PDB file of C-alpha atoms in Angstrom:
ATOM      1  CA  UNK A1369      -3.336 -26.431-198.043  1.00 30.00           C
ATOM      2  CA  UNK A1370      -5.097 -24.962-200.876  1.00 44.00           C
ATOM      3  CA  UNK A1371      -8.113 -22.460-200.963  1.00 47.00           C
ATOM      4  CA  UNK A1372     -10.881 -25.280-201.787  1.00 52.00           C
ATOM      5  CA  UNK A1373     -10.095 -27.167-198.443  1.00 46.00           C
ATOM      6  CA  UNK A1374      -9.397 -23.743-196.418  1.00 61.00           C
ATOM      7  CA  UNK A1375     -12.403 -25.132-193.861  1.00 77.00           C
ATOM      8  CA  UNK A1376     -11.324 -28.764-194.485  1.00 77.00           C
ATOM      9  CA  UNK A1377     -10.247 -29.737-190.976  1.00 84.00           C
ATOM     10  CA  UNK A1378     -12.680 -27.378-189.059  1.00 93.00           C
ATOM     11  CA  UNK A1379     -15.537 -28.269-191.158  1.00 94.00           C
ATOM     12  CA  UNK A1380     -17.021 -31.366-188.720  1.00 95.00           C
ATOM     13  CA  UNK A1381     -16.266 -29.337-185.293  1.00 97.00           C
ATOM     14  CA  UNK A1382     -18.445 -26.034-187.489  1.00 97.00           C
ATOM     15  CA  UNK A1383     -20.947 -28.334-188.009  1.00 98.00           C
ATOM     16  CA  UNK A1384     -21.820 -29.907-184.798  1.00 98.00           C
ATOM     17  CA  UNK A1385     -21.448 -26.431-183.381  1.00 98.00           C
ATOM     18  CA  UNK A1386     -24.278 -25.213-185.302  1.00 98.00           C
ATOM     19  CA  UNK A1387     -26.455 -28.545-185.451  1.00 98.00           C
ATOM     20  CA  UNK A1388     -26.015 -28.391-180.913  1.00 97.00           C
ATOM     21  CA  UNK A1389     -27.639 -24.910-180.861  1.00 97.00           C
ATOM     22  CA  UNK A1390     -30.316 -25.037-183.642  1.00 96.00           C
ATOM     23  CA  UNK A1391     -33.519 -27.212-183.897  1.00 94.00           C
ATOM     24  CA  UNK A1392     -34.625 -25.993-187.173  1.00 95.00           C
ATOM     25  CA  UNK A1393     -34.166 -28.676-189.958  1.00 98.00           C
ATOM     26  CA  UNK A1394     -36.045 -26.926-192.749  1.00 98.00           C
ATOM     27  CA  UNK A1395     -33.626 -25.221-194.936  1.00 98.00           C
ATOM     28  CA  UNK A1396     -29.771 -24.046-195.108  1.00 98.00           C
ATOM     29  CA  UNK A1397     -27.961 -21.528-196.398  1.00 98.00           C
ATOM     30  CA  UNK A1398     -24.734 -21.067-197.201  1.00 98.00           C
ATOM     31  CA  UNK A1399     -23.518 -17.656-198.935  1.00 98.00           C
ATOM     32  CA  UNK A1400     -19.582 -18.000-198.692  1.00 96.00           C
ATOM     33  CA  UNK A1401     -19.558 -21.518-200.282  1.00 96.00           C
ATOM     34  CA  UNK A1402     -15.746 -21.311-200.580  1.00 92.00           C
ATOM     35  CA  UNK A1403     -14.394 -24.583-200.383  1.00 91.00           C
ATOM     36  CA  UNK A1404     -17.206 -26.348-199.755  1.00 94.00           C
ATOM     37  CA  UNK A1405     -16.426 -28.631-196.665  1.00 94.00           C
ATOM     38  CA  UNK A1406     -19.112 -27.311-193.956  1.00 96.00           C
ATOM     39  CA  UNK A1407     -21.697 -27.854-196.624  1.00 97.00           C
ATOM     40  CA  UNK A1408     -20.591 -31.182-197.600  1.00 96.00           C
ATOM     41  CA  UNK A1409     -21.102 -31.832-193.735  1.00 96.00           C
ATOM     42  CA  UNK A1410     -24.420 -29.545-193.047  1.00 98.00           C
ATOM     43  CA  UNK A1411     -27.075 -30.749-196.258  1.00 98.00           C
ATOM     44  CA  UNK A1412     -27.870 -34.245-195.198  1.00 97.00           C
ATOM     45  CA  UNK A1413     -29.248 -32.621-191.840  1.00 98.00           C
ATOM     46  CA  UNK A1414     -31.609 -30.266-193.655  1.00 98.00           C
ATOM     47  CA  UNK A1415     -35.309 -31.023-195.847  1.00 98.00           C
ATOM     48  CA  UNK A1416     -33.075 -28.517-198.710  1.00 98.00           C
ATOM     49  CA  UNK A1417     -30.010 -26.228-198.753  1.00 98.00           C
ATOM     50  CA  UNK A1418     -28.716 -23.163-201.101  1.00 98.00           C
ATOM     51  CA  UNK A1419     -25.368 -22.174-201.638  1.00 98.00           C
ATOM     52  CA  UNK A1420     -23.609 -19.339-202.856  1.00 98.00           C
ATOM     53  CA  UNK A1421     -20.409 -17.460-203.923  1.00 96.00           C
ATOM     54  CA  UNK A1422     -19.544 -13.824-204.941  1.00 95.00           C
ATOM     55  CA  UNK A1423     -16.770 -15.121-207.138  1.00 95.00           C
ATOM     56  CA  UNK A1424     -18.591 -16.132-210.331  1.00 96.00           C
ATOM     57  CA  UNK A1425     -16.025 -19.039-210.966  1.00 96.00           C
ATOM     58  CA  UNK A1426     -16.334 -20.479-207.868  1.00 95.00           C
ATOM     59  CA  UNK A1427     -20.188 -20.971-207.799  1.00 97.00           C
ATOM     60  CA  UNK A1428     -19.754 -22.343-211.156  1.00 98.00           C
ATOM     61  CA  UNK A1429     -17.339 -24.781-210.174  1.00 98.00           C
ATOM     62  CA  UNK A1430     -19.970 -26.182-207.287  1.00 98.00           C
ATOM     63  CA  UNK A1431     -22.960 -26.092-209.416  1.00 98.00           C
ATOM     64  CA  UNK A1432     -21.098 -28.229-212.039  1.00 98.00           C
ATOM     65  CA  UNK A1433     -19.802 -30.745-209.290  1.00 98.00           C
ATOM     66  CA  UNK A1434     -23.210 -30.946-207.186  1.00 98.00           C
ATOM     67  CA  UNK A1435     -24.925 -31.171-210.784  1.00 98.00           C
ATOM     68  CA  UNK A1436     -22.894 -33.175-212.256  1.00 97.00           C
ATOM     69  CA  UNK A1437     -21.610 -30.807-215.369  1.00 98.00           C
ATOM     70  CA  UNK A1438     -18.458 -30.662-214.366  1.00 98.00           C
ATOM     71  CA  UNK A1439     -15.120 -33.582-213.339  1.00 97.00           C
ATOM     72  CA  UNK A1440     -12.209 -32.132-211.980  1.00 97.00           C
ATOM     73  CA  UNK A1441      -8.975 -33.360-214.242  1.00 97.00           C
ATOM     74  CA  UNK A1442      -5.933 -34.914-212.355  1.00 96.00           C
ATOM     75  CA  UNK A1443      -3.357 -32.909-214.014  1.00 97.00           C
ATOM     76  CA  UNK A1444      -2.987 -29.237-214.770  1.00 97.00           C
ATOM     77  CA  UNK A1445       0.300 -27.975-216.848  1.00 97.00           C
ATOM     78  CA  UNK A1446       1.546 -24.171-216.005  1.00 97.00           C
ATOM     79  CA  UNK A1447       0.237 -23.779-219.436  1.00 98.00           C
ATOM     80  CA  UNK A1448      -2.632 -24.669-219.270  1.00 98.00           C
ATOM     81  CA  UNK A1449      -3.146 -22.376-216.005  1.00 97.00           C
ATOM     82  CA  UNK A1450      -1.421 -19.768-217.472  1.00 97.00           C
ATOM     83  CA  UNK A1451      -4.417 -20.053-220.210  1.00 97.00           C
ATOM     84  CA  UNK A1452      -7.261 -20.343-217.816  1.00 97.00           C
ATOM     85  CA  UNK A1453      -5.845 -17.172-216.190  1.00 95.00           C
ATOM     86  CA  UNK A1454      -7.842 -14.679-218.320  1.00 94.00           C
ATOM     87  CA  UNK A1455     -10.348 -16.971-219.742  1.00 96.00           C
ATOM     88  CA  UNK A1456     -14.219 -16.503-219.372  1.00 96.00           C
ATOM     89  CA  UNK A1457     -15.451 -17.624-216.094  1.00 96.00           C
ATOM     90  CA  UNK A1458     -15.736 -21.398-215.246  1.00 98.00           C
ATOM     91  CA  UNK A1459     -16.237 -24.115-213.512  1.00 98.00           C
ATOM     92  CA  UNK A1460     -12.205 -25.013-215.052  1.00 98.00           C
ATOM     93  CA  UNK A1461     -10.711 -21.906-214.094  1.00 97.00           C
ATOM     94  CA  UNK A1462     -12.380 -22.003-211.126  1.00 96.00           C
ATOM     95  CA  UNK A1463     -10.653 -25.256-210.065  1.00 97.00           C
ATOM     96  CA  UNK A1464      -7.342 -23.868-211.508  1.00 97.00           C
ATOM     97  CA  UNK A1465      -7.521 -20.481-209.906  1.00 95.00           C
ATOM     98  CA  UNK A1466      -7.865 -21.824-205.791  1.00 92.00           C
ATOM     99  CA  UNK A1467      -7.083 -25.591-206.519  1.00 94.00           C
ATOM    100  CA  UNK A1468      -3.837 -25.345-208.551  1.00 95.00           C
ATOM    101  CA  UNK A1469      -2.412 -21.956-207.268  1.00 93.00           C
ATOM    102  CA  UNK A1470       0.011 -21.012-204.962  1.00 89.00           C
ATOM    103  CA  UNK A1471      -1.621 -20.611-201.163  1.00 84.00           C
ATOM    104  CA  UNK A1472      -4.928 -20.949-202.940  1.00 84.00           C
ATOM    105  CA  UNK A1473      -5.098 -17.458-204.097  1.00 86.00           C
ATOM    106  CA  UNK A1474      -6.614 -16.753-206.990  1.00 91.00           C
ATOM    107  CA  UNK A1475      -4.151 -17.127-209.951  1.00 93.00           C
ATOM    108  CA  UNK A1476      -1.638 -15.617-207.532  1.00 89.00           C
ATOM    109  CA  UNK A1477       1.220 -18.201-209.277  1.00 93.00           C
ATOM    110  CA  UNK A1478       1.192 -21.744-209.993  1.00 96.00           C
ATOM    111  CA  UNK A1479       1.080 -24.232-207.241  1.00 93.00           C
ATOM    112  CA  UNK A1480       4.225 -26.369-206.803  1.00 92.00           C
ATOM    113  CA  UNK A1481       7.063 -27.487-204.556  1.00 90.00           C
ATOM    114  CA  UNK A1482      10.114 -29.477-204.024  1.00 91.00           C
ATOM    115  CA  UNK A1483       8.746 -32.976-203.604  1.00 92.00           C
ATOM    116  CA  UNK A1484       6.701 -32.304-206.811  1.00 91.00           C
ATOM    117  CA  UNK A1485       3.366 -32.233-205.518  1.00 93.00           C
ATOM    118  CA  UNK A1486       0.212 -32.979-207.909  1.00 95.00           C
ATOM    119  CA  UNK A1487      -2.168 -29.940-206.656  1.00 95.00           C
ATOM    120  CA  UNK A1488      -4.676 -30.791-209.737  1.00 96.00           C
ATOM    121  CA  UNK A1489      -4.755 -34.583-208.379  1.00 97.00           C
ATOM    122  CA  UNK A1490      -4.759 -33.402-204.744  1.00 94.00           C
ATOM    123  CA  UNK A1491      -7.177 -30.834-205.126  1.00 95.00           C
ATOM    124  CA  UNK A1492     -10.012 -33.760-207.563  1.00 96.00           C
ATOM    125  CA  UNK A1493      -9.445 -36.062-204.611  1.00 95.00           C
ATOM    126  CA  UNK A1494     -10.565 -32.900-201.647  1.00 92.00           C
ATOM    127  CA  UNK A1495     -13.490 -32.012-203.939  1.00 94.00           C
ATOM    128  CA  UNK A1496     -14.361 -36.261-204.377  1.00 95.00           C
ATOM    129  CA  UNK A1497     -14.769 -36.738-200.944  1.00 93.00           C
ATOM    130  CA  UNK A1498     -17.293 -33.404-199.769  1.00 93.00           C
ATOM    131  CA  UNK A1499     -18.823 -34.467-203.162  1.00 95.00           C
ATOM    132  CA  UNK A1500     -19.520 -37.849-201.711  1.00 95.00           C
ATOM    133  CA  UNK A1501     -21.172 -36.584-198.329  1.00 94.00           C
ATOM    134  CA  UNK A1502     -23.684 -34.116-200.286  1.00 96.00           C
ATOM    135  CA  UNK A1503     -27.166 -35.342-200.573  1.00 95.00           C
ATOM    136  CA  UNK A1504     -27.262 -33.657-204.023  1.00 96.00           C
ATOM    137  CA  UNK A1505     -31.001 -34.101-204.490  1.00 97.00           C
ATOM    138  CA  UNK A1506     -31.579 -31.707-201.491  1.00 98.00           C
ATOM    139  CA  UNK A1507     -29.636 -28.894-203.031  1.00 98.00           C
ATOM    140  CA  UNK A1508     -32.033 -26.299-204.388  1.00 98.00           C
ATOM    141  CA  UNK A1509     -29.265 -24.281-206.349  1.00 97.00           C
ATOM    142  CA  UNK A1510     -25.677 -22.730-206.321  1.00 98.00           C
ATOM    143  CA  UNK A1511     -25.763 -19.187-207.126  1.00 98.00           C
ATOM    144  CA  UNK A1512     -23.220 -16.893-207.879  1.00 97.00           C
ATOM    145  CA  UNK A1513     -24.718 -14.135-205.791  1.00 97.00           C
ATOM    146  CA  UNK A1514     -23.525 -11.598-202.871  1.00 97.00           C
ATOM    147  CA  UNK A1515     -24.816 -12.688-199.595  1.00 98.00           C
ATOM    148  CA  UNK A1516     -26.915  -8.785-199.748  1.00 97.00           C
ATOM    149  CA  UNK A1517     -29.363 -10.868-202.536  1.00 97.00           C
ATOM    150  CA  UNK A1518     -30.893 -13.286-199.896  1.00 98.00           C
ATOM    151  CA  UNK A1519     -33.290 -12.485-197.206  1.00 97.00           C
ATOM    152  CA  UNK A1520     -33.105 -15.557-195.567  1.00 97.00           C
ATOM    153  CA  UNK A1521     -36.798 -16.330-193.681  1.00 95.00           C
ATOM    154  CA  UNK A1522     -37.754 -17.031-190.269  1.00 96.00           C
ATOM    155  CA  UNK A1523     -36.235 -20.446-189.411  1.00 95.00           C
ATOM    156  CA  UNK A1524     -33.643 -20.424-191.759  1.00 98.00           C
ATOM    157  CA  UNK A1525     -29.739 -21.902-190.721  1.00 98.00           C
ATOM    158  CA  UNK A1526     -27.553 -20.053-192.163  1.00 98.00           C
ATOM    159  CA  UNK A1527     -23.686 -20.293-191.871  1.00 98.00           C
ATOM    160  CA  UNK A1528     -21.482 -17.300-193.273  1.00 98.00           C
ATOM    161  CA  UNK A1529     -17.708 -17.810-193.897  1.00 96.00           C
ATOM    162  CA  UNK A1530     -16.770 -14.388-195.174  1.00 95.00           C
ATOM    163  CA  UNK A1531     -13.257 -13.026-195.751  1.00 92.00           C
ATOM    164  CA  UNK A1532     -11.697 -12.523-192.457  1.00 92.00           C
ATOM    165  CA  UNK A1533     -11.041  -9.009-190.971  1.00 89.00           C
ATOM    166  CA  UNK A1534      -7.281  -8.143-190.998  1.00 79.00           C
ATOM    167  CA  UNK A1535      -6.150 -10.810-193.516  1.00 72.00           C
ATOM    168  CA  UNK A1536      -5.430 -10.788-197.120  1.00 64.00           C
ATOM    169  CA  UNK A1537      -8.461 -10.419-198.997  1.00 61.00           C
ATOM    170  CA  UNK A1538      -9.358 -12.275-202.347  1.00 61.00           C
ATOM    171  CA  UNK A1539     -10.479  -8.913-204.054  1.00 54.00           C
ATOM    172  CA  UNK A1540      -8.851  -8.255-207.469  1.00 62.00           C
ATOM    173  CA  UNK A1541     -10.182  -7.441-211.023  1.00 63.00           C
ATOM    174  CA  UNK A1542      -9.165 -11.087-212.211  1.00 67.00           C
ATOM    175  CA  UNK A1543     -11.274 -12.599-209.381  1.00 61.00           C
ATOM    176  CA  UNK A1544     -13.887 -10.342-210.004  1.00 61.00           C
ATOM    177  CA  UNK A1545     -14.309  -9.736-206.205  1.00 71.00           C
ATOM    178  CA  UNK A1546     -14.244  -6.052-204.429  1.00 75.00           C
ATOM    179  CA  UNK A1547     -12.956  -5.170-200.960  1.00 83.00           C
ATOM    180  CA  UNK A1548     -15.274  -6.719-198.287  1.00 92.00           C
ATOM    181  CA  UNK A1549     -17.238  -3.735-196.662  1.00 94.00           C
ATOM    182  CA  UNK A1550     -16.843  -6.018-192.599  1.00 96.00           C
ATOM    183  CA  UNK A1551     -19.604  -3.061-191.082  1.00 97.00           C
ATOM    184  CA  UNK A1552     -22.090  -3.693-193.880  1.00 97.00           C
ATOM    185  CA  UNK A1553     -21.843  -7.656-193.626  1.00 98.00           C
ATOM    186  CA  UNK A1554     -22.453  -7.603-189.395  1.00 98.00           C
ATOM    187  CA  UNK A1555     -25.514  -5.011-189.769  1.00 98.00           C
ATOM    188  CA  UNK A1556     -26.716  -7.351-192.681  1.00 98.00           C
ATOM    189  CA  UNK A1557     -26.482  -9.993-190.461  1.00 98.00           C
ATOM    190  CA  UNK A1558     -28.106  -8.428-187.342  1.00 97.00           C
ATOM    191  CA  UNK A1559     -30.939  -8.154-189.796  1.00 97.00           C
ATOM    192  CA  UNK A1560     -31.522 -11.776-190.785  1.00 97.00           C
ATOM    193  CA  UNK A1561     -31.260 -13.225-187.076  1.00 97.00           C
ATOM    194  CA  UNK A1562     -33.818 -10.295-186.359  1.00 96.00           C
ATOM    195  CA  UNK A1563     -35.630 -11.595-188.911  1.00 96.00           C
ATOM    196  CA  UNK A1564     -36.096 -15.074-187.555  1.00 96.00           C
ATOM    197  CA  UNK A1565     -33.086 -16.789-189.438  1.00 97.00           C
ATOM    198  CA  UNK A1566     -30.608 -18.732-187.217  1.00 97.00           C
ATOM    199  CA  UNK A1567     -26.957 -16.989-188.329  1.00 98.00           C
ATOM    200  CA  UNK A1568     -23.735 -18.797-187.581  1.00 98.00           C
ATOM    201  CA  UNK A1569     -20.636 -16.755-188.389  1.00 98.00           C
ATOM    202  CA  UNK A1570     -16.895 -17.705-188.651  1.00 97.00           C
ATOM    203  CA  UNK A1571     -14.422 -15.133-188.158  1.00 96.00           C
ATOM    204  CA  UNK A1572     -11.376 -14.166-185.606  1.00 95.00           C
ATOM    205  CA  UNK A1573     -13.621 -11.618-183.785  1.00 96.00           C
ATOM    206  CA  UNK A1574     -17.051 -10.319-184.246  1.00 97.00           C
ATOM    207  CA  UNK A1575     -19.169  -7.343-183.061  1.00 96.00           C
ATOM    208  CA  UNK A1576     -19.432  -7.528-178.718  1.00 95.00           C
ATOM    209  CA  UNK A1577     -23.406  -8.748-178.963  1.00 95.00           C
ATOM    210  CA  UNK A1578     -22.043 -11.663-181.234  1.00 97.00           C
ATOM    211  CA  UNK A1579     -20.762 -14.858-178.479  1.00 96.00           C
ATOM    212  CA  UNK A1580     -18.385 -17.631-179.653  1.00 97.00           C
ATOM    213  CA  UNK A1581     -19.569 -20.722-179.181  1.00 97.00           C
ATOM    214  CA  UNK A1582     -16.859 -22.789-180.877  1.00 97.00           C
ATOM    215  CA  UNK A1583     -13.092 -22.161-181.215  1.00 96.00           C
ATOM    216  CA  UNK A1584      -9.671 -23.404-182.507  1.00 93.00           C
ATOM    217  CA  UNK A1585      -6.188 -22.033-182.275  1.00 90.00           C
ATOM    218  CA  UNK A1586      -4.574 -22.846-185.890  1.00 77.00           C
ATOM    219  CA  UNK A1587      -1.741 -21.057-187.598  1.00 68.00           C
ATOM    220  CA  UNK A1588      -2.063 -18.830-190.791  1.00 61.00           C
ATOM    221  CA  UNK A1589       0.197 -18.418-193.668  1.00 54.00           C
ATOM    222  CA  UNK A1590       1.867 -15.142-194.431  1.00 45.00           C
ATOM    223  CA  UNK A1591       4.033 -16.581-196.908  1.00 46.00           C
ATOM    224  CA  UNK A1592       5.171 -16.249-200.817  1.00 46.00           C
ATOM    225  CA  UNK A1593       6.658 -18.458-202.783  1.00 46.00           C
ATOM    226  CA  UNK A1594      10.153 -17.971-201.650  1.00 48.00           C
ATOM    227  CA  UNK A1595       9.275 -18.310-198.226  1.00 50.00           C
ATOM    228  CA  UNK A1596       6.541 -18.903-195.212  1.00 52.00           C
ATOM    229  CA  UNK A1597       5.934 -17.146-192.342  1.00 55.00           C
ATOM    230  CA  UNK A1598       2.675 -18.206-189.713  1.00 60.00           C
ATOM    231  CA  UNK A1599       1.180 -16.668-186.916  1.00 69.00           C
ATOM    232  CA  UNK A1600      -1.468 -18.379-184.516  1.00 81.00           C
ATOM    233  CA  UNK A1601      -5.148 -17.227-184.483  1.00 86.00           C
ATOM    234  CA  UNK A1602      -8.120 -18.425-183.254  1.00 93.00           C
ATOM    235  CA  UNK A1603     -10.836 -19.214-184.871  1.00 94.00           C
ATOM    236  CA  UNK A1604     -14.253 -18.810-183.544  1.00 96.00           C
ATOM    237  CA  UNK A1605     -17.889 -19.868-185.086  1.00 98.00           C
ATOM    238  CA  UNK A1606     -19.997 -16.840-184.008  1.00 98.00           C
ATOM    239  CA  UNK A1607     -24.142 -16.335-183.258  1.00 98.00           C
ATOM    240  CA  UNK A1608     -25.905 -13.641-181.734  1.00 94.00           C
ATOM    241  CA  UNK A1609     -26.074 -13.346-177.910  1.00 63.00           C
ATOM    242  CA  UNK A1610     -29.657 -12.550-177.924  1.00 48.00           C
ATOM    243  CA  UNK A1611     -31.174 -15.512-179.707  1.00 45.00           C
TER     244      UNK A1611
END
């Protein structure tokens, strides 16, 4: 499973999760766009929505399929990723660097395996189908922004999908992204829900005055390209005990 449909399969349970313990209908953000499945499945329950990514190419690649710029290609060549590798930031590379690489990491080797799997073609037909569910005219913008540039207001739903404590982060100099600073992001969020917004986290464990209210056992890779290893974790969608 590549990076752009990391949330793929928990995206529906995520959403009805956060849709059973809000009311607010107003507006929705989403500052770890990522892959993009919970917002396909969020936006046509909300007047407007904003989404976000730290990782330039990744917000560009979203803002040129919800805008229509940009149409994934089927095919990709090792070349032609090889090319994209240090290339100016772009929708493209963007779709080359999670979509067509190896675990979804970005430009961490080209995707491929023994059966001969088309990860450009596999990748255009994920992105078709959240495409499909997004109300487009109800999306405001896609930035390429840190989550620290919002200040969501008071009845705000907002669902985070940072990188995970413990794991492999995404940080590098080609991605563009530094190491995730976990103590800043949970006071930041403290803030918004004290604030008024309604914040929905996911994450394997959270701060003690954060309560699951969803979870999911499901195996992550550990792997290379040589070889796999996967342990079970559980996956929780977090909100603050106190709203």
């Amino acid at each position: 499973m590549q990076y752009l449909g990391g949330k793929s399969r928990l995206a529906k349970p995520i959403a009805d999760a956060i849709l059973g313990h809000t009311s607010e209908r107003g507006h929705y953000l989403e500052p770890f766009i990522g892959g993009g499945s919970v917002f396909a499945e969020m936006v046509q329950h909300f007047d407007s929505a904003t989404a976000a990514d730290a990782q330039e190419d990744l917000a560009l690649l979203w803002r040129g399929l919800i805008f229509g710029t940009f149409t994934p290609p089927t095919t990709l060549t090792e070349s032609e990723w090889r090319c994209l590798r240090d290339a100016e930031p772009s929708a493209l590379r963007g779709f080359a660097g999670y979509g067509c690489s190896f675990g979804g990491r970005f430009f961490e080797g080209y995707a491929r395996n023994k059966t001969g799997t088309n990860y450009a073609a596999q990748t255009a037909r994920s992105l078709a189908r959240d495409l499909k569910r997004i109300d487009t005219s109800k999306v405001r913008q896609v930035w390429h922004s840190d989550y620290r540039d919002f200040s969501p207001r008071a009845g705000t739903v907002v669902y985070c999908d940072p990188p995970y404590a413990n794991t492999k982060h995404y940080a590098s100099k080609r991605s563009g992204l530094e190491a995730f600073d976990h103590t800043e992001f949970w006071r930041t969020m403290d803030s918004w829900i004290e604030a008024g917004a309604e914040v929905f986290v996911s994450e394997f464990t959270a701060p003690d005055h954060w309560v699951p209210i969803w979870e999911k056992d499901r195996s992550t890779g550990l792997g290379t390209q040589s070889g796999a290893k996967y342990r079970k974790e559980t996956d929780r969608l977090f909100t603050r005990g106190a709203q």
